[in-house]
Amino acid sequence: MKKLQLFLLAGACSLAACQNAPKTAVTTDSAQAAVNADGYYEASLAAASSPGRLIGLTLKTTNDAEMTTDYLNNTPEIVQMGNWSPLDSGKYLITLVTVGSGNPQKDSLIFKQDGNDLRYIGDDYGSDGLTLIKKEKPAPTTKELIIWVKNETECDRGPGFGKTKCYDVVYGDKLLPDAKWDRLSEPIDSFSYEKGNIYKLKVNRIPRDPRIQDVGAYEYKLAEVISKEKAK
């Protein structure tokens, strides 16, 4: 009887070890994959209404995530911020919110590691899908924007930094009747606004030195006044 009990006990311990071993391996593999996943990823896609789309994804070791979508036209990139976490089988969950949209709804994307790259799992990017290639993150460069301006006011930079000029703006070549006006909280160098007018400007957006504290990431310089007309 004692021999039978010992045999059953040994079998139970062996079964528990077999059940626990894969879980430990998966956890270890996921943790190792998460360490290797941080970095910058990029892809170029076609777009129906612009020259194309350049998508950049940054995964940080702090589990913060940033995705930018540049339609390669005279409008700013769409910026989404959030976080990422590893799942099983080399997959990652990335949760993002669009900056400045006023919409708190989160986008949840799942990617699977494919070598050094990330392949999107889902239907949001059509039949061609989306594969982000891991590479060195490019340095920020000057971008030419088309900006419509209908109002100039002052914005507070915060305690100890005073105020600066800011504008109600719309980006892009066309100004639609139902356009949503945004706030550009930076002055446009060499631009003089006259009240009661709507301007269409060509502006160079120039990256600032990231070591400079308590200022925006970009400065703006007027390249050309394309049009000026009385506001209706």
CSV table of C-alpha atoms in Angstrom, one decimal:
chain,number,residue,atom,x,y,z
A,1,MET,CA,0.0,0.0,0.0
A,2,LYS,CA,2.8,2.4,0.9
A,3,LYS,CA,4.6,1.6,-2.4
A,4,LEU,CA,1.4,2.4,-4.3
A,5,GLN,CA,1.0,5.8,-2.5
A,6,LEU,CA,4.7,6.7,-3.2
A,7,PHE,CA,4.2,5.8,-6.9
A,8,LEU,CA,1.1,8.0,-7.2
A,9,LEU,CA,2.8,10.8,-5.4
A,10,ALA,CA,5.8,10.6,-7.7
A,11,GLY,CA,3.5,10.6,-10.7
A,12,ALA,CA,1.6,13.7,-9.5
A,13,CYS,CA,4.8,15.6,-8.9
A,14,SER,CA,6.0,14.6,-12.4
A,15,LEU,CA,2.7,15.8,-13.9
A,16,ALA,CA,2.9,19.1,-12.1
A,17,ALA,CA,6.4,19.7,-13.3
A,18,CYS,CA,5.4,19.0,-16.9
A,19,GLN,CA,2.4,21.4,-16.6
A,20,ASN,CA,4.6,24.2,-15.0
A,21,ALA,CA,7.6,23.9,-17.3
A,22,PRO,CA,6.0,25.4,-20.5
A,23,LYS,CA,4.5,28.3,-18.5
A,24,THR,CA,7.9,29.2,-17.2
A,25,ALA,CA,9.4,29.0,-20.7
A,26,VAL,CA,6.7,31.1,-22.2
A,27,THR,CA,7.1,33.7,-19.5
A,28,THR,CA,10.9,33.8,-20.0
A,29,ASP,CA,10.5,34.0,-23.8
A,30,SER,CA,8.0,36.8,-23.5
A,31,ALA,CA,10.2,38.7,-21.2
A,32,GLN,CA,13.2,38.3,-23.4
A,33,ALA,CA,11.2,39.3,-26.5
A,34,ALA,CA,10.0,42.4,-24.7
A,35,VAL,CA,13.6,43.4,-24.0
A,36,ASN,CA,14.4,43.0,-27.7
A,37,ALA,CA,11.2,44.8,-29.0
A,38,ASP,CA,12.1,48.3,-28.0
A,39,GLY,CA,13.3,50.5,-30.8
A,40,TYR,CA,12.0,52.3,-33.9
A,41,TYR,CA,10.0,50.7,-36.7
A,42,GLU,CA,8.9,52.2,-40.0
A,43,ALA,CA,6.8,51.4,-43.1
A,44,SER,CA,5.8,53.3,-46.3
A,45,LEU,CA,2.3,52.7,-47.6
A,46,ALA,CA,0.2,54.0,-50.5
A,47,ALA,CA,-2.6,56.5,-49.8
A,48,ALA,CA,-5.6,57.5,-52.0
A,49,SER,CA,-5.7,61.2,-51.2
A,50,SER,CA,-1.9,62.0,-50.8
A,51,PRO,CA,1.5,61.0,-52.1
A,52,GLY,CA,1.6,58.2,-49.6
A,53,ARG,CA,1.9,57.4,-45.9
A,54,LEU,CA,5.0,57.1,-43.7
A,55,ILE,CA,4.2,55.3,-40.5
A,56,GLY,CA,6.7,55.3,-37.6
A,57,LEU,CA,6.4,53.4,-34.4
A,58,THR,CA,8.6,53.9,-31.3
A,59,LEU,CA,8.6,51.4,-28.5
A,60,LYS,CA,10.5,52.5,-25.4
A,61,THR,CA,11.9,50.4,-22.6
A,62,THR,CA,9.5,52.2,-20.2
A,63,ASN,CA,6.7,50.5,-22.2
A,64,ASP,CA,5.7,53.9,-23.6
A,65,ALA,CA,4.7,53.9,-27.3
A,66,GLU,CA,4.4,56.6,-30.0
A,67,MET,CA,3.1,56.2,-33.5
A,68,THR,CA,3.2,58.9,-36.2
A,69,THR,CA,1.5,58.9,-39.6
A,70,ASP,CA,2.8,61.3,-42.1
A,71,TYR,CA,0.7,61.7,-45.3
A,72,LEU,CA,3.7,63.3,-47.0
A,73,ASN,CA,1.8,66.4,-47.9
A,74,ASN,CA,1.7,69.9,-46.4
A,75,THR,CA,0.0,68.9,-43.1
A,76,PRO,CA,1.5,67.8,-39.8
A,77,GLU,CA,1.9,64.2,-38.8
A,78,ILE,CA,-0.9,62.5,-36.9
A,79,VAL,CA,0.7,61.6,-33.5
A,80,GLN,CA,-0.6,58.8,-31.2
A,81,MET,CA,0.7,58.2,-27.8
A,82,GLY,CA,0.2,55.3,-25.4
A,83,ASN,CA,1.8,52.1,-24.1
A,84,TRP,CA,2.8,48.6,-25.2
A,85,SER,CA,3.0,45.2,-23.5
A,86,PRO,CA,4.1,41.7,-24.5
A,87,LEU,CA,1.7,38.9,-25.1
A,88,ASP,CA,2.4,35.2,-25.7
A,89,SER,CA,3.8,33.8,-28.9
A,90,GLY,CA,5.9,36.9,-29.8
A,91,LYS,CA,2.9,39.2,-30.0
A,92,TYR,CA,2.5,42.7,-28.6
A,93,LEU,CA,-0.5,44.8,-27.6
A,94,ILE,CA,-0.1,48.5,-28.4
A,95,THR,CA,-2.7,50.9,-27.1
A,96,LEU,CA,-2.8,54.5,-28.4
A,97,VAL,CA,-4.7,57.8,-28.2
A,98,THR,CA,-4.5,60.4,-30.9
A,99,VAL,CA,-2.9,63.6,-29.6
A,100,GLY,CA,-4.9,66.8,-29.9
A,101,SER,CA,-8.0,65.1,-31.3
A,102,GLY,CA,-10.0,65.6,-28.1
A,103,ASN,CA,-11.2,62.0,-28.5
A,104,PRO,CA,-10.2,59.8,-25.5
A,105,GLN,CA,-11.1,56.6,-27.4
A,106,LYS,CA,-8.1,54.2,-27.5
A,107,ASP,CA,-6.9,52.3,-30.5
A,108,SER,CA,-5.7,48.8,-29.7
A,109,LEU,CA,-3.3,47.2,-32.2
A,110,ILE,CA,-1.7,43.7,-32.0
A,111,PHE,CA,1.6,43.1,-33.7
A,112,LYS,CA,3.6,39.9,-34.1
A,113,GLN,CA,7.4,39.8,-34.1
A,114,ASP,CA,8.7,38.6,-37.5
A,115,GLY,CA,12.5,38.4,-37.2
A,116,ASN,CA,13.5,42.0,-36.2
A,117,ASP,CA,10.3,43.5,-37.6
A,118,LEU,CA,6.7,43.7,-36.5
A,119,ARG,CA,3.7,42.5,-38.5
A,120,TYR,CA,0.3,43.9,-37.8
A,121,ILE,CA,-2.5,41.3,-37.0
A,122,GLY,CA,-5.8,42.7,-38.1
A,123,ASP,CA,-7.8,44.2,-41.0
A,124,ASP,CA,-7.2,48.0,-40.6
A,125,TYR,CA,-4.5,48.2,-43.3
A,126,GLY,CA,-6.3,46.4,-46.1
A,127,SER,CA,-5.2,43.3,-48.0
A,128,ASP,CA,-1.5,44.3,-48.2
A,129,GLY,CA,-1.4,44.6,-44.4
A,130,LEU,CA,1.3,46.4,-42.5
A,131,THR,CA,4.9,45.3,-41.7
A,132,LEU,CA,7.0,47.7,-39.7
A,133,ILE,CA,10.8,47.4,-40.4
A,134,LYS,CA,13.1,48.0,-37.5
A,135,LYS,CA,15.8,50.6,-38.2
A,136,GLU,CA,17.6,53.6,-36.8
A,137,LYS,CA,15.2,56.4,-36.0
A,138,PRO,CA,15.8,59.3,-38.4
A,139,ALA,CA,16.7,62.7,-37.1
A,140,PRO,CA,13.8,65.3,-37.3
A,141,THR,CA,13.9,67.4,-40.4
A,142,THR,CA,12.3,70.6,-41.6
A,143,LYS,CA,8.8,70.1,-43.0
A,144,GLU,CA,6.9,72.6,-45.3
A,145,LEU,CA,3.4,73.2,-44.1
A,146,ILE,CA,0.4,75.0,-45.7
A,147,ILE,CA,-1.4,76.9,-42.8
A,148,TRP,CA,-4.6,78.9,-42.9
A,149,VAL,CA,-4.7,81.6,-40.2
A,150,LYS,CA,-7.9,83.4,-39.1
A,151,ASN,CA,-7.0,84.8,-35.7
A,152,GLU,CA,-4.0,85.9,-33.6
A,153,THR,CA,-4.0,85.9,-29.8
A,154,GLU,CA,-1.6,85.3,-26.9
A,155,CYS,CA,-0.9,82.0,-25.2
A,156,ASP,CA,0.6,81.5,-21.8
A,157,ARG,CA,3.8,79.5,-21.9
A,158,GLY,CA,3.5,78.7,-18.1
A,159,PRO,CA,4.9,80.2,-14.9
A,160,GLY,CA,8.1,82.2,-15.4
A,161,PHE,CA,8.0,82.0,-19.2
A,162,GLY,CA,5.5,84.7,-20.1
A,163,LYS,CA,3.3,84.8,-23.1
A,164,THR,CA,3.7,84.2,-26.9
A,165,LYS,CA,1.7,84.7,-30.0
A,166,CYS,CA,-0.6,81.9,-31.1
A,167,TYR,CA,-3.1,81.4,-33.9
A,168,ASP,CA,-6.3,79.7,-34.9
A,169,VAL,CA,-5.2,77.5,-37.8
A,170,VAL,CA,-6.2,74.9,-40.4
A,171,TYR,CA,-3.6,72.8,-42.2
A,172,GLY,CA,-3.7,71.7,-45.9
A,173,ASP,CA,-4.1,73.1,-49.4
A,174,LYS,CA,-7.9,73.6,-49.2
A,175,LEU,CA,-10.0,75.4,-46.6
A,176,LEU,CA,-13.4,73.6,-46.3
A,177,PRO,CA,-16.5,75.4,-45.0
A,178,ASP,CA,-16.8,73.0,-42.1
A,179,ALA,CA,-13.1,73.0,-41.2
A,180,LYS,CA,-12.2,72.5,-37.6
A,181,TRP,CA,-9.8,75.2,-36.4
A,182,ASP,CA,-6.9,74.1,-34.3
A,183,ARG,CA,-4.6,76.2,-32.0
A,184,LEU,CA,-0.9,76.7,-33.0
A,185,SER,CA,0.7,77.7,-29.8
A,186,GLU,CA,3.9,79.1,-31.3
A,187,PRO,CA,4.7,82.4,-33.1
A,188,ILE,CA,5.3,82.3,-36.9
A,189,ASP,CA,8.6,84.2,-37.4
A,190,SER,CA,8.4,87.1,-40.0
A,191,PHE,CA,4.6,86.9,-40.1
A,192,SER,CA,2.5,90.0,-39.3
A,193,TYR,CA,-1.2,89.3,-38.8
A,194,GLU,CA,-3.8,92.0,-39.6
A,195,LYS,CA,-7.1,91.5,-37.8
A,196,GLY,CA,-10.1,90.6,-39.9
A,197,ASN,CA,-8.2,88.7,-42.5
A,198,ILE,CA,-7.7,85.0,-43.3
A,199,TYR,CA,-4.3,84.1,-44.6
A,200,LYS,CA,-3.0,81.1,-46.5
A,201,LEU,CA,0.7,80.7,-45.6
A,202,LYS,CA,3.6,78.5,-46.6
A,203,VAL,CA,5.6,77.9,-43.4
A,204,ASN,CA,8.7,76.0,-42.6
A,205,ARG,CA,8.4,73.9,-39.4
A,206,ILE,CA,11.9,73.5,-38.0
A,207,PRO,CA,12.9,71.1,-35.2
A,208,ARG,CA,14.4,72.6,-32.1
A,209,ASP,CA,17.3,71.2,-30.2
A,210,PRO,CA,15.7,68.7,-27.9
A,211,ARG,CA,18.1,69.7,-25.1
A,212,ILE,CA,16.3,73.1,-24.9
A,213,GLN,CA,13.8,72.9,-22.0
A,214,ASP,CA,10.3,74.3,-21.7
A,215,VAL,CA,9.7,75.1,-25.4
A,216,GLY,CA,7.8,73.4,-28.2
A,217,ALA,CA,9.5,70.8,-30.3
A,218,TYR,CA,9.3,73.1,-33.4
A,219,GLU,CA,9.7,76.7,-34.4
A,220,TYR,CA,7.8,78.1,-37.4
A,221,LYS,CA,9.2,80.5,-40.1
A,222,LEU,CA,7.2,82.2,-42.8
A,223,ALA,CA,8.2,81.1,-46.3
A,224,GLU,CA,5.4,82.8,-48.3
A,225,VAL,CA,2.1,84.5,-48.0
A,226,ILE,CA,0.0,82.6,-50.6
A,227,SER,CA,-3.2,84.6,-50.1
A,228,LYS,CA,-4.9,87.2,-47.9
A,229,GLU,CA,-8.6,87.9,-47.9
A,230,LYS,CA,-11.2,89.5,-45.6
A,231,ALA,CA,-12.9,87.1,-43.3
A,232,LYS,CA,-16.6,86.6,-44.0
